mmCIF file of C-alpha atoms in Angstrom:
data_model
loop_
_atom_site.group_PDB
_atom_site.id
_atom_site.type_symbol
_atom_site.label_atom_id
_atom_site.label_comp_id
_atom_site.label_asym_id
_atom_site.label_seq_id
_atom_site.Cartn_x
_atom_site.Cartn_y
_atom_site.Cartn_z
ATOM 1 C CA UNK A 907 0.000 0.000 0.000
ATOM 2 C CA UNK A 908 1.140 3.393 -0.660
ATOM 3 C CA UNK A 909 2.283 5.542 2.008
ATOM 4 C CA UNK A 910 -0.269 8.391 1.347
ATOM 5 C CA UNK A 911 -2.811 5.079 1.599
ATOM 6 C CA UNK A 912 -1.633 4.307 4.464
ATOM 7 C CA UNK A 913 -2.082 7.762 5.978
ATOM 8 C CA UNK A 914 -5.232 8.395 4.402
ATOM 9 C CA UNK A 915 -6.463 4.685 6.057
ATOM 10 C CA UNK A 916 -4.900 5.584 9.616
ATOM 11 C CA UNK A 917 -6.961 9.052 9.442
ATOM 12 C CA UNK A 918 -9.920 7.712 8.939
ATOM 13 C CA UNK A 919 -9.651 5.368 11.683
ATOM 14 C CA UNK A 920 -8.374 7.953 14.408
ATOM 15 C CA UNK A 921 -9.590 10.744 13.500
ATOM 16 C CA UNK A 922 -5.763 12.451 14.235
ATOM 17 C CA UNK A 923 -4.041 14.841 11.993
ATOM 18 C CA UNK A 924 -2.347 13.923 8.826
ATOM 19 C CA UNK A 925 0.780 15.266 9.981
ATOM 20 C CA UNK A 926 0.725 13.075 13.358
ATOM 21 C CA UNK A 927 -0.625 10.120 11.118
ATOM 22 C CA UNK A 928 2.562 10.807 8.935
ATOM 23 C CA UNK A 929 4.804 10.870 11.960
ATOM 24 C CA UNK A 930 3.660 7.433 13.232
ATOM 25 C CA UNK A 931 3.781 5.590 9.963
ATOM 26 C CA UNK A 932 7.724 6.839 9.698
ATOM 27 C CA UNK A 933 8.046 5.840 13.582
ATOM 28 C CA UNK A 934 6.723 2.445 12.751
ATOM 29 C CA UNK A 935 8.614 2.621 9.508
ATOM 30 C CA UNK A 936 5.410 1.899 7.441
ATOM 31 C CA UNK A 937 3.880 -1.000 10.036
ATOM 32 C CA UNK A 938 0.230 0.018 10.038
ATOM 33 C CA UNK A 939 -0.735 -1.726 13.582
ATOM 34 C CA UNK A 940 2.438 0.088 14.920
ATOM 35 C CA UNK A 941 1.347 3.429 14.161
ATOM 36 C CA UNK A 942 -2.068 2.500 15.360
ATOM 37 C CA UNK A 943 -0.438 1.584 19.080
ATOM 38 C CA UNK A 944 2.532 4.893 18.736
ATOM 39 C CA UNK A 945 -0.769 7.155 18.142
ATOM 40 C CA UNK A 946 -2.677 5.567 21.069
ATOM 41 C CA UNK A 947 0.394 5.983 23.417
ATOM 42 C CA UNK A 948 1.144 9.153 22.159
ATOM 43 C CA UNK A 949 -2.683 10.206 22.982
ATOM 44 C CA UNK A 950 -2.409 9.096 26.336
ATOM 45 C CA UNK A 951 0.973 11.004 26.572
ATOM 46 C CA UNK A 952 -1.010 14.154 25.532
ATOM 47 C CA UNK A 953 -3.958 13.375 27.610
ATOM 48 C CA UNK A 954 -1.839 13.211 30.741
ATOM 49 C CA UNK A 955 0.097 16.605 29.186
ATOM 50 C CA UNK A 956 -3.523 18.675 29.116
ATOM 51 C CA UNK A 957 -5.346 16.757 32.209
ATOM 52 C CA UNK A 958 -4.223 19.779 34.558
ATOM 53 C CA UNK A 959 -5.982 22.494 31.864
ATOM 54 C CA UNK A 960 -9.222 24.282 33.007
ATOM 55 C CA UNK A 961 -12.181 23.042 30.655
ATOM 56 C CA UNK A 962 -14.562 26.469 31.090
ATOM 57 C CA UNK A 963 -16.566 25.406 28.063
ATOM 58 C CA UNK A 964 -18.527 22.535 26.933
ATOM 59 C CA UNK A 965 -22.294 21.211 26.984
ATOM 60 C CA UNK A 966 -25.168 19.864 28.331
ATOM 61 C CA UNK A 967 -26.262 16.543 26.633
ATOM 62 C CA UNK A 968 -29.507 14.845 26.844
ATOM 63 C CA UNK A 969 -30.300 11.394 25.705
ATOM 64 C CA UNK A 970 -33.994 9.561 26.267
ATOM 65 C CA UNK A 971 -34.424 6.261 25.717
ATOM 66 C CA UNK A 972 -37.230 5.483 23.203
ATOM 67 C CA UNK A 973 -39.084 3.934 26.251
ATOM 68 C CA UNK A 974 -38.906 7.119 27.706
ATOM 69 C CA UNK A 975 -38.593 5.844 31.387
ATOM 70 C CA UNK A 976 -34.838 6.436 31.148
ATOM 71 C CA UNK A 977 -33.478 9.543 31.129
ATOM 72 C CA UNK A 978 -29.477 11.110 31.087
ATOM 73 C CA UNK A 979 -28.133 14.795 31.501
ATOM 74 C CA UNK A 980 -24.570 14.972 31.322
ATOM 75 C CA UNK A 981 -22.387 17.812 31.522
ATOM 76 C CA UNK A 982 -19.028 17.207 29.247
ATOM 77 C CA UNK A 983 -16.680 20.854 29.513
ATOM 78 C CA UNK A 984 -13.971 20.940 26.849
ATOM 79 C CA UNK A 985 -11.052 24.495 26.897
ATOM 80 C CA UNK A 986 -13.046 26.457 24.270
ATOM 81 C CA UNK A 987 -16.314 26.777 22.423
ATOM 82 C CA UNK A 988 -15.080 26.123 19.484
ATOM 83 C CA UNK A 989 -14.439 22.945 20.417
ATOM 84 C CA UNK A 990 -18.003 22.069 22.225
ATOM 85 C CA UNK A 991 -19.400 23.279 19.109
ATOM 86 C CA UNK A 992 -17.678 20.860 17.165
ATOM 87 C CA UNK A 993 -20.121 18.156 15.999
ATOM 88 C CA UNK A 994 -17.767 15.085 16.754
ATOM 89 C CA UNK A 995 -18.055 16.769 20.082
ATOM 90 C CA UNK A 996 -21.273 17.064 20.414
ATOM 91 C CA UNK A 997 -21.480 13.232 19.248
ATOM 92 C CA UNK A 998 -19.127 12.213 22.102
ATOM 93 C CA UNK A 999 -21.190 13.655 24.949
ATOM 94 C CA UNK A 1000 -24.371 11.905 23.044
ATOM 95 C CA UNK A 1001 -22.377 8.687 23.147
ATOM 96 C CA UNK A 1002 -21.486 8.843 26.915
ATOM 97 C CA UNK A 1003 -24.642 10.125 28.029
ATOM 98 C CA UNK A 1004 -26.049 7.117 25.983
ATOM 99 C CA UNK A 1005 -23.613 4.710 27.905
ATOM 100 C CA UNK A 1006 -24.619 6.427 31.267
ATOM 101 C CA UNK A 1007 -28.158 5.247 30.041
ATOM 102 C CA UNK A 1008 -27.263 1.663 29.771
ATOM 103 C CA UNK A 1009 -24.916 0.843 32.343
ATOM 104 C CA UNK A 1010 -25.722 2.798 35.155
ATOM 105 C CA UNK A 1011 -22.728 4.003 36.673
ATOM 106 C CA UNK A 1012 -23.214 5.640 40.299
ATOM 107 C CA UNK A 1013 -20.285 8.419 39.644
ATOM 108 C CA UNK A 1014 -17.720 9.591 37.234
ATOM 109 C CA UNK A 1015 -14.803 7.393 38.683
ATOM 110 C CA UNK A 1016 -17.194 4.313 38.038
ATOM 111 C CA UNK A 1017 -17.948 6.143 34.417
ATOM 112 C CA UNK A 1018 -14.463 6.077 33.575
ATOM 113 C CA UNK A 1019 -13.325 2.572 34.497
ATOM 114 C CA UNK A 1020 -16.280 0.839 32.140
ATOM 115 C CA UNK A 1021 -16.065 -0.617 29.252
ATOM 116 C CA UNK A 1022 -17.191 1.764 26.958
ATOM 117 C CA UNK A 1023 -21.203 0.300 25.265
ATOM 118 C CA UNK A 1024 -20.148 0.956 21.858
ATOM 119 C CA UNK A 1025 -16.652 -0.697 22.157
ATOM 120 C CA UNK A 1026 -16.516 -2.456 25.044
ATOM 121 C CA UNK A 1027 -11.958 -3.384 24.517
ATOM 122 C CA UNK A 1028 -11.831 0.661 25.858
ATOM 123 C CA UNK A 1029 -13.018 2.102 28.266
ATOM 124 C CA UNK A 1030 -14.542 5.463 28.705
ATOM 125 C CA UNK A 1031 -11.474 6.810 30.199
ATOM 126 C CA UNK A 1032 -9.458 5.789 27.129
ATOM 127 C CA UNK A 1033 -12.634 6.857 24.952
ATOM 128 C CA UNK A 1034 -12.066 10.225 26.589
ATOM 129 C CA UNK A 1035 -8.256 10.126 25.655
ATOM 130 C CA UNK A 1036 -8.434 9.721 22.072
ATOM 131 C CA UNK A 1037 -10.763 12.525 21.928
ATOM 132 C CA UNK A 1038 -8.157 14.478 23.859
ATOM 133 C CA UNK A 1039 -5.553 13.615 21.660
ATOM 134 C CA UNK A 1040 -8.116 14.457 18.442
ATOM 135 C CA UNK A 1041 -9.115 17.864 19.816
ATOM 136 C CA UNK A 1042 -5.849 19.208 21.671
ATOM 137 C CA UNK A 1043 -8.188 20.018 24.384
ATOM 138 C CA UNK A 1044 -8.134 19.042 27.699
ATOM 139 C CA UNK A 1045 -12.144 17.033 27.666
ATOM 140 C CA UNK A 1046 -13.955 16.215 30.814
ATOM 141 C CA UNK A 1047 -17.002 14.540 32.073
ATOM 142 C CA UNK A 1048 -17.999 17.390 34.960
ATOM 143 C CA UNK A 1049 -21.741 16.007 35.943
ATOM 144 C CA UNK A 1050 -24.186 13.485 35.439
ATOM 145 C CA UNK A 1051 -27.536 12.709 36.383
ATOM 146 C CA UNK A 1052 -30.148 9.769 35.164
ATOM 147 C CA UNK A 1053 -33.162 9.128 35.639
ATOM 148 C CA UNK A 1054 -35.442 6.250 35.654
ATOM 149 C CA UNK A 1055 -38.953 5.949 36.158
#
């Protein structure tokens, strides 16, 4: 496969920059599964680099089960606006408030340590990472509350 493949390919599944995506194939001198793990340890790196910014943005997300007798607010803060306006943003607080829906978690350290619903090898904490590492932002889960009738 052809290098700009293989960056195009390795995009599309992270998410991460072309130039980072570049970097990681030349790190892993054109192994595809290495650049995959050098971009996830390189996200963590960056998530650990940013976990000490202050997140004074972000949103409120709400997700209702079509039964309607379960109900999630969740409160997700990201640095800026621009970034909470972002629609993969947007789609991650959706897709936690849609895992707080279905596996009940009593607080955010339980949130993090679960096996995230739509991929249950990660967990939200690592879920959370890789959208660090995506965003440059420093991305939090501040509040939660469900409800179920």
């Amino acid at each position: 496969m052809a290098a700009s493949e293989q960056i195009k390919q390795l995009r599309d599944k992270t998410g991460i920059s072309v130039m980072a995506c570049k970097r990681a194939l030349e790190e892993a001198k054109g192994d595809f599964d290495k650049a995959l793990a050098f971009l996830a340890e390189r996200g963590a790196q960056i998530a650990e680099q940013k976990s000490e910014r202050i997140t004074k943005a972000g949103i409120v997300d709400a997700y209702v089960h079509s039964s309607k007798q379960i109900g999630v607010l969740l409160e997700l803060r990201s640095e800026t606006d621009f970034v909470a306006k972002n629609g993969e943003f947007q789609a991650l607080a959706h897709d936690i408030a849609m895992h707080i829906a279905a596996s009940r978690p009593q607080d955010i350290h339980e949130l993090m340590i679960q096996p995230f619903v739509k991929n249950p090898e990660k967990s939200v904490a690592d879920y959370l990472k890789e959208a660090v590492a995506k965003f440059g932002e420093n991305i939090e889960v501040a509040r939660f509350s469900r409800f179920n009738i």
